[in-house]
Coordinates of N, CA and C in Angstrom, one line a residue:
M820 N -15.4 8.4 18.6 CA -14.2 7.7 18.8 C -13.4 8.5 19.8
T821 N -12.9 7.8 20.8 CA -12.0 8.3 21.8 C -10.6 7.8 21.7
I822 N -9.6 8.6 21.7 CA -8.2 8.2 21.7 C -7.6 8.6 23.0
Y823 N -7.0 7.6 23.6 CA -6.2 7.8 24.8 C -4.8 7.6 24.5
S824 N -4.0 8.7 24.7 CA -2.6 8.7 24.3 C -1.8 9.7 25.2
T825 N -0.6 9.3 25.5 CA 0.3 10.2 26.2 C 1.0 11.2 25.3
M826 N 0.9 10.9 24.0 CA 1.5 11.8 23.0 C 0.7 13.0 22.7
P827 N 1.3 14.1 22.3 CA 0.6 15.3 22.0 C -0.3 15.1 20.8
M828 N -1.5 15.8 20.8 CA -2.4 15.6 19.7 C -1.9 16.0 18.4
E829 N -0.9 16.9 18.3 CA -0.3 17.3 17.0 C 0.4 16.1 16.4
I830 N 1.1 15.3 17.2 CA 1.8 14.2 16.7 C 0.8 13.0 16.3
V831 N -0.2 12.8 17.1 CA -1.1 11.7 16.9 C -1.8 12.0 15.6
F832 N -2.3 13.2 15.3 CA -3.0 13.5 14.1 C -2.2 14.1 13.0
E833 N -0.9 14.0 13.0 CA 0.0 14.5 12.0 C -0.3 13.8 10.7
G834 N -0.6 14.6 9.6 CA -0.8 14.0 8.3 C -2.2 13.5 8.1
I835 N -3.1 13.7 9.0 CA -4.5 13.1 8.8 C -5.3 13.8 7.7
S836 N -5.0 15.0 7.4 CA -5.7 15.7 6.4 C -5.0 15.5 5.0
Q837 N -3.9 14.9 4.9 CA -3.3 14.7 3.6 C -3.9 13.5 2.9
Q838 N -4.1 13.6 1.6 CA -4.6 12.5 0.8 C -3.5 11.6 0.4
P839 N -3.7 10.3 0.4 CA -2.7 9.4 0.0 C -2.4 9.6 -1.5
G840 N -1.2 9.2 -2.0 CA -0.8 9.3 -3.3 C -1.7 8.6 -4.3
P841 N -1.5 8.8 -5.6 CA -2.3 8.1 -6.6 C -2.0 6.6 -6.6
Y842 N -3.0 5.8 -6.7 CA -2.8 4.4 -6.7 C -3.0 3.8 -8.1
V843 N -2.3 2.8 -8.3 CA -2.3 2.1 -9.6 C -2.6 0.6 -9.4
D844 N -3.6 0.1 -10.1 CA -3.9 -1.4 -10.0 C -3.0 -2.1 -11.0
V845 N -2.3 -3.1 -10.6 CA -1.4 -3.8 -11.5 C -1.6 -5.3 -11.3
Q846 N -1.7 -6.0 -12.4 CA -1.8 -7.5 -12.4 C -0.4 -8.1 -12.6
V847 N 0.0 -8.9 -11.6 CA 1.3 -9.6 -11.7 C 1.0 -11.1 -11.6
G848 N 1.1 -11.7 -12.7 CA 0.7 -13.1 -12.8 C -0.7 -13.3 -12.4
D849 N -1.0 -14.1 -11.3 CA -2.4 -14.3 -10.9 C -2.8 -13.4 -9.7
V850 N -1.9 -12.4 -9.4 CA -2.2 -11.5 -8.3 C -2.4 -10.1 -8.7
R851 N -3.5 -9.5 -8.2 CA -3.8 -8.1 -8.5 C -3.3 -7.2 -7.3
L852 N -2.5 -6.2 -7.5 CA -1.9 -5.4 -6.5 C -2.4 -4.0 -6.6
Q853 N -2.4 -3.3 -5.5 CA -2.6 -1.8 -5.5 C -1.3 -1.2 -5.1
I854 N -0.8 -0.4 -6.0 CA 0.6 0.2 -5.9 C 0.5 1.7 -5.8
E855 N 1.2 2.3 -4.9 CA 1.4 3.8 -4.8 C 2.6 4.2 -5.6
A856 N 2.5 5.0 -6.6 CA 3.6 5.4 -7.4 C 4.6 6.2 -6.6
V857 N 5.8 5.8 -6.6 CA 6.9 6.5 -5.9 C 7.7 7.4 -6.9
S858 N 8.1 6.8 -8.0 CA 8.7 7.5 -9.1 C 8.3 6.7 -10.4
P859 N 8.6 7.3 -11.6 CA 8.2 6.6 -12.8 C 8.7 5.2 -12.9
G860 N 7.8 4.2 -13.0 CA 8.2 2.8 -13.1 C 8.4 2.1 -11.8
I861 N 8.4 2.8 -10.7 CA 8.6 2.2 -9.4 C 7.5 2.6 -8.5
G862 N 7.0 1.5 -7.8 CA 5.9 1.8 -6.8 C 6.0 1.0 -5.6
R863 N 5.3 1.4 -4.6 CA 5.2 0.7 -3.3 C 3.9 0.0 -3.1
I864 N 4.0 -1.3 -2.8 CA 2.8 -2.1 -2.7 C 2.0 -1.6 -1.5
V865 N 0.7 -1.3 -1.7 CA -0.2 -0.8 -0.7 C -1.0 -2.0 -0.1
R866 N -1.5 -2.8 -1.0 CA -2.2 -4.0 -0.6 C -2.4 -5.0 -1.8
L867 N -2.7 -6.2 -1.4 CA -3.1 -7.2 -2.4 C -4.6 -7.1 -2.6
M868 N -5.0 -7.0 -3.8 CA -6.4 -6.8 -4.1 C -7.1 -8.2 -4.3
D869 N -6.4 -9.1 -5.0 CA -7.0 -10.4 -5.3 C -5.9 -11.3 -5.7
G870 N -6.1 -12.6 -5.4 CA -5.1 -13.6 -5.7 C -5.3 -14.8 -4.9
P871 N -4.5 -15.9 -5.2 CA -4.6 -17.1 -4.4 C -4.1 -16.8 -2.9
L872 N -4.6 -17.7 -2.0 CA -4.3 -17.5 -0.6 C -2.8 -17.5 -0.3
D873 N -2.0 -18.3 -1.0 CA -0.6 -18.4 -0.7 C 0.2 -17.2 -1.2
A874 N -0.4 -16.3 -2.0 CA 0.2 -15.1 -2.4 C 0.4 -14.1 -1.2
Y875 N -0.5 -14.2 -0.2 CA -0.4 -13.4 0.9 C 0.7 -13.7 1.8
L876 N 1.3 -14.9 1.7 CA 2.5 -15.3 2.4 C 3.8 -15.1 1.8
R877 N 3.8 -14.6 0.5 CA 5.0 -14.4 -0.2 C 5.6 -13.0 0.2
P878 N 6.9 -13.0 0.7 CA 7.5 -11.8 1.2 C 7.7 -10.7 0.2
E879 N 7.8 -11.1 -1.1 CA 8.1 -10.1 -2.1 C 6.8 -9.4 -2.5
L880 N 5.6 -9.8 -2.0 CA 4.4 -9.2 -2.2 C 3.8 -8.5 -1.0
S881 N 4.6 -8.4 0.0 CA 4.1 -7.8 1.3 C 4.0 -6.3 1.1
P882 N 3.0 -5.6 1.8 CA 2.8 -4.2 1.7 C 4.1 -3.4 2.2
G883 N 4.4 -2.4 1.4 CA 5.6 -1.6 1.7 C 6.8 -2.0 0.8
T884 N 6.7 -3.1 0.1 CA 7.8 -3.5 -0.8 C 7.8 -2.7 -2.0
L885 N 9.0 -2.3 -2.5 CA 9.1 -1.5 -3.7 C 9.2 -2.5 -4.9
V886 N 8.4 -2.2 -5.9 CA 8.4 -3.1 -7.1 C 8.4 -2.2 -8.4
A887 N 9.0 -2.8 -9.4 CA 9.0 -2.1 -10.7 C 7.7 -2.5 -11.4
Y888 N 7.1 -1.5 -12.1 CA 5.9 -1.8 -12.9 C 5.9 -0.9 -14.2
G889 N 5.2 -1.3 -15.1 CA 5.1 -0.6 -16.4 C 4.3 -1.4 -17.4
P890 N 4.4 -1.0 -18.7 CA 3.6 -1.6 -19.7 C 3.9 -3.1 -19.8
S891 N 5.2 -3.5 -19.5 CA 5.5 -5.0 -19.6 C 4.9 -5.8 -18.5
M892 N 4.5 -5.1 -17.4 CA 3.9 -5.9 -16.3 C 2.4 -5.9 -16.4
L893 N 1.8 -5.0 -17.2 CA 0.3 -5.0 -17.2 C -0.2 -6.1 -18.1

């Protein structure tokens, strides 16, 4: 792979060796989400794993959105 960039290589590859946080799979209604734990009971949506097609258009389920999760949501 070749990368053409005017930015310094240190900036382009910053954080490449860091592993992403622990992910949790959560079922919310008929949608299965992959969430990255931010703090206890709060997570950031990483991606939608499974669900109806219209779930991908719902803004509250877009990646990067913070959601509450816990035993009541599972």
